[in-house]
Amino acid sequence: MSASDEEYLISLRGLGNAKIIYNSAVDTLHIVIDEEEADKAILLENNIIVRIKNGRIIEIEIQDVSKIIQE
């Protein structure tokens, strides 16, 4: 974690915890559900990347998040 990161831990109830990390240096928000290595990554609209392992979402990355929030 760098000095430009803000990190929060939230409970997903029966699913465990997720880490929410915002990196202001690159304006990227990560929602990390599981820290495993992904099998594949899918690029969606608006620079959103979904990482998948064994058919389940393990991480969501939103690039240029401040631009998306302002829309």
CSV table of N, CA and C in Angstrom, one decimal:
chain,number,residue,atom,x,y,z
A,1,MET,N,0.9,-1.2,0.0
A,1,MET,CA,0.0,0.0,0.0
A,1,MET,C,0.9,1.2,0.0
A,2,SER,N,0.6,2.2,-0.8
A,2,SER,CA,1.4,3.4,-0.9
A,2,SER,C,0.7,4.6,-0.1
A,3,ALA,N,1.5,5.7,0.0
A,3,ALA,CA,1.0,6.8,0.7
A,3,ALA,C,-0.3,7.4,0.1
A,4,SER,N,-0.5,7.1,-1.2
A,4,SER,CA,-1.7,7.7,-1.8
A,4,SER,C,-2.9,6.8,-1.7
A,5,ASP,N,-2.8,5.7,-1.0
A,5,ASP,CA,-3.9,4.7,-0.9
A,5,ASP,C,-4.7,5.0,0.4
A,6,GLU,N,-6.0,4.8,0.3
A,6,GLU,CA,-6.9,4.8,1.4
A,6,GLU,C,-7.5,3.4,1.4
A,7,GLU,N,-7.5,2.7,2.5
A,7,GLU,CA,-8.1,1.3,2.6
A,7,GLU,C,-9.1,1.2,3.6
A,8,TYR,N,-10.2,0.5,3.3
A,8,TYR,CA,-11.3,0.2,4.2
A,8,TYR,C,-11.6,-1.3,4.1
A,9,LEU,N,-12.1,-1.8,5.2
A,9,LEU,CA,-12.5,-3.2,5.3
A,9,LEU,C,-14.0,-3.2,5.6
A,10,ILE,N,-14.8,-3.9,4.7
A,10,ILE,CA,-16.2,-4.0,5.0
A,10,ILE,C,-16.7,-5.4,5.1
A,11,SER,N,-17.7,-5.7,5.8
A,11,SER,CA,-18.3,-7.0,5.9
A,11,SER,C,-19.3,-7.3,4.9
A,12,LEU,N,-19.2,-8.4,4.2
A,12,LEU,CA,-20.2,-8.9,3.2
A,12,LEU,C,-21.1,-10.0,3.8
A,13,ARG,N,-21.2,-9.9,5.1
A,13,ARG,CA,-22.0,-10.9,5.9
A,13,ARG,C,-21.5,-12.3,5.6
A,14,GLY,N,-22.4,-13.1,5.1
A,14,GLY,CA,-22.0,-14.6,4.9
A,14,GLY,C,-20.9,-14.8,3.9
A,15,LEU,N,-20.5,-13.8,3.2
A,15,LEU,CA,-19.5,-13.9,2.2
A,15,LEU,C,-18.1,-13.6,2.7
A,16,GLY,N,-18.0,-13.1,3.9
A,16,GLY,CA,-16.7,-12.7,4.5
A,16,GLY,C,-16.5,-11.2,4.4
A,17,ASN,N,-15.3,-10.8,4.2
A,17,ASN,CA,-14.9,-9.3,4.2
A,17,ASN,C,-14.4,-9.0,2.8
A,18,ALA,N,-14.5,-7.7,2.5
A,18,ALA,CA,-13.9,-7.2,1.2
A,18,ALA,C,-13.1,-5.9,1.6
A,19,LYS,N,-12.0,-5.8,0.8
A,19,LYS,CA,-11.2,-4.6,1.0
A,19,LYS,C,-11.6,-3.6,-0.1
A,20,ILE,N,-11.7,-2.3,0.3
A,20,ILE,CA,-12.0,-1.2,-0.6
A,20,ILE,C,-10.7,-0.3,-0.5
A,21,ILE,N,-10.1,-0.2,-1.7
A,21,ILE,CA,-8.8,0.6,-1.7
A,21,ILE,C,-9.0,1.6,-2.8
A,22,TYR,N,-8.7,2.9,-2.4
A,22,TYR,CA,-8.7,4.0,-3.4
A,22,TYR,C,-7.3,4.5,-3.5
A,23,ASN,N,-6.8,4.5,-4.7
A,23,ASN,CA,-5.4,5.1,-4.9
A,23,ASN,C,-5.6,6.4,-5.7
A,24,SER,N,-5.4,7.5,-5.0
A,24,SER,CA,-5.6,8.8,-5.5
A,24,SER,C,-4.5,9.2,-6.6
A,25,ALA,N,-3.4,8.6,-6.5
A,25,ALA,CA,-2.3,8.8,-7.5
A,25,ALA,C,-2.7,8.4,-8.9
A,26,VAL,N,-3.5,7.3,-9.0
A,26,VAL,CA,-3.9,6.9,-10.3
A,26,VAL,C,-5.4,6.9,-10.4
A,27,ASP,N,-6.1,7.4,-9.4
A,27,ASP,CA,-7.6,7.6,-9.4
A,27,ASP,C,-8.3,6.2,-9.7
A,28,THR,N,-7.9,5.2,-9.0
A,28,THR,CA,-8.4,3.9,-9.1
A,28,THR,C,-9.0,3.4,-7.8
A,29,LEU,N,-10.2,2.7,-7.9
A,29,LEU,CA,-10.9,2.1,-6.8
A,29,LEU,C,-10.8,0.6,-7.0
A,30,HIS,N,-10.4,-0.1,-6.0
A,30,HIS,CA,-10.3,-1.6,-6.0
A,30,HIS,C,-11.3,-2.1,-5.0
A,31,ILE,N,-12.1,-3.1,-5.4
A,31,ILE,CA,-13.0,-3.8,-4.4
A,31,ILE,C,-12.5,-5.2,-4.5
A,32,VAL,N,-11.8,-5.6,-3.4
A,32,VAL,CA,-11.1,-6.9,-3.4
A,32,VAL,C,-11.9,-7.9,-2.5
A,33,ILE,N,-12.5,-8.9,-3.1
A,33,ILE,CA,-13.3,-9.9,-2.3
A,33,ILE,C,-12.4,-11.0,-1.9
A,34,ASP,N,-11.5,-11.4,-2.8
A,34,ASP,CA,-10.6,-12.5,-2.5
A,34,ASP,C,-9.2,-12.2,-3.1
A,35,GLU,N,-8.1,-12.5,-2.4
A,35,GLU,CA,-6.8,-12.1,-2.9
A,35,GLU,C,-6.2,-13.1,-3.8
A,36,GLU,N,-6.9,-14.1,-4.3
A,36,GLU,CA,-6.4,-15.1,-5.2
A,36,GLU,C,-6.0,-14.5,-6.5
A,37,GLU,N,-5.2,-15.2,-7.2
A,37,GLU,CA,-4.8,-14.8,-8.6
A,37,GLU,C,-6.0,-15.1,-9.5
A,38,ALA,N,-6.4,-14.2,-10.3
A,38,ALA,CA,-7.5,-14.4,-11.2
A,38,ALA,C,-7.2,-15.3,-12.4
A,39,ASP,N,-8.3,-16.0,-12.8
A,39,ASP,CA,-8.2,-16.8,-14.0
A,39,ASP,C,-8.3,-15.9,-15.3
A,40,LYS,N,-9.2,-14.9,-15.2
A,40,LYS,CA,-9.4,-14.0,-16.3
A,40,LYS,C,-9.8,-12.7,-15.8
A,41,ALA,N,-9.7,-11.7,-16.7
A,41,ALA,CA,-10.1,-10.3,-16.4
A,41,ALA,C,-11.0,-9.9,-17.6
A,42,ILE,N,-12.1,-9.2,-17.2
A,42,ILE,CA,-13.0,-8.7,-18.3
A,42,ILE,C,-13.1,-7.2,-18.2
A,43,LEU,N,-12.8,-6.5,-19.3
A,43,LEU,CA,-12.9,-5.1,-19.3
A,43,LEU,C,-14.3,-4.7,-19.7
A,44,LEU,N,-15.0,-4.0,-18.9
A,44,LEU,CA,-16.3,-3.5,-19.1
A,44,LEU,C,-16.3,-2.0,-19.6
A,45,GLU,N,-17.4,-1.4,-19.8
A,45,GLU,CA,-17.5,0.0,-20.1
A,45,GLU,C,-17.0,0.8,-19.0
A,46,ASN,N,-16.6,2.1,-19.3
A,46,ASN,CA,-16.1,3.0,-18.3
A,46,ASN,C,-14.9,2.6,-17.6
A,47,ASN,N,-14.0,1.8,-18.2
A,47,ASN,CA,-12.8,1.4,-17.6
A,47,ASN,C,-13.0,0.6,-16.3
A,48,ILE,N,-13.9,-0.3,-16.3
A,48,ILE,CA,-14.2,-1.2,-15.1
A,48,ILE,C,-13.7,-2.5,-15.5
A,49,ILE,N,-12.8,-3.1,-14.6
A,49,ILE,CA,-12.3,-4.4,-14.9
A,49,ILE,C,-12.8,-5.3,-13.8
A,50,VAL,N,-13.3,-6.5,-14.2
A,50,VAL,CA,-13.8,-7.5,-13.3
A,50,VAL,C,-12.8,-8.7,-13.4
A,51,ARG,N,-12.3,-9.1,-12.3
A,51,ARG,CA,-11.4,-10.3,-12.2
A,51,ARG,C,-12.2,-11.5,-11.7
A,52,ILE,N,-12.0,-12.6,-12.3
A,52,ILE,CA,-12.8,-13.8,-12.0
A,52,ILE,C,-11.8,-15.0,-11.7
A,53,LYS,N,-12.2,-15.8,-10.7
A,53,LYS,CA,-11.5,-17.0,-10.4
A,53,LYS,C,-12.5,-18.1,-10.2
A,54,ASN,N,-12.4,-19.2,-10.9
A,54,ASN,CA,-13.3,-20.3,-10.8
A,54,ASN,C,-14.8,-19.9,-11.0
A,55,GLY,N,-15.0,-19.0,-11.9
A,55,GLY,CA,-16.4,-18.6,-12.2
A,55,GLY,C,-17.0,-17.6,-11.2
A,56,ARG,N,-16.2,-17.1,-10.3
A,56,ARG,CA,-16.8,-16.1,-9.3
A,56,ARG,C,-15.9,-14.8,-9.3
A,57,ILE,N,-16.6,-13.7,-9.1
A,57,ILE,CA,-15.9,-12.4,-9.0
A,57,ILE,C,-15.0,-12.3,-7.8
A,58,ILE,N,-13.7,-12.0,-8.0
A,58,ILE,CA,-12.8,-11.9,-6.8
A,58,ILE,C,-12.4,-10.4,-6.6
A,59,GLU,N,-12.5,-9.6,-7.7
A,59,GLU,CA,-12.0,-8.2,-7.6
A,59,GLU,C,-12.7,-7.4,-8.7
A,60,ILE,N,-13.0,-6.1,-8.3
A,60,ILE,CA,-13.5,-5.2,-9.3
A,60,ILE,C,-12.6,-4.0,-9.2
A,61,GLU,N,-12.1,-3.5,-10.3
A,61,GLU,CA,-11.3,-2.3,-10.4
A,61,GLU,C,-11.9,-1.3,-11.3
A,62,ILE,N,-12.1,-0.1,-10.7
A,62,ILE,CA,-12.7,1.0,-11.5
A,62,ILE,C,-11.6,2.1,-11.7
A,63,GLN,N,-11.2,2.3,-12.9
A,63,GLN,CA,-10.2,3.3,-13.3
A,63,GLN,C,-10.8,4.6,-13.5
A,64,ASP,N,-10.1,5.7,-13.3
A,64,ASP,CA,-10.7,7.0,-13.5
A,64,ASP,C,-12.0,7.2,-12.7
A,65,VAL,N,-12.0,6.7,-11.5
A,65,VAL,CA,-13.3,6.7,-10.7
A,65,VAL,C,-13.9,8.0,-10.5
A,66,SER,N,-13.1,9.1,-10.3
A,66,SER,CA,-13.7,10.4,-10.1
A,66,SER,C,-14.5,10.9,-11.3
A,67,LYS,N,-14.0,10.5,-12.5
A,67,LYS,CA,-14.8,10.9,-13.7
A,67,LYS,C,-16.1,10.2,-13.8
A,68,ILE,N,-16.2,8.9,-13.4
A,68,ILE,CA,-17.4,8.2,-13.4
A,68,ILE,C,-18.4,8.7,-12.4
A,69,ILE,N,-17.9,9.1,-11.2
A,69,ILE,CA,-18.8,9.6,-10.1
A,69,ILE,C,-19.4,10.9,-10.5
A,70,GLN,N,-18.7,11.7,-11.3
A,70,GLN,CA,-19.1,13.0,-11.7
A,70,GLN,C,-20.2,13.0,-12.8
A,71,GLU,N,-20.3,11.8,-13.5
A,71,GLU,CA,-21.2,11.7,-14.6
A,71,GLU,C,-22.6,11.6,-14.2
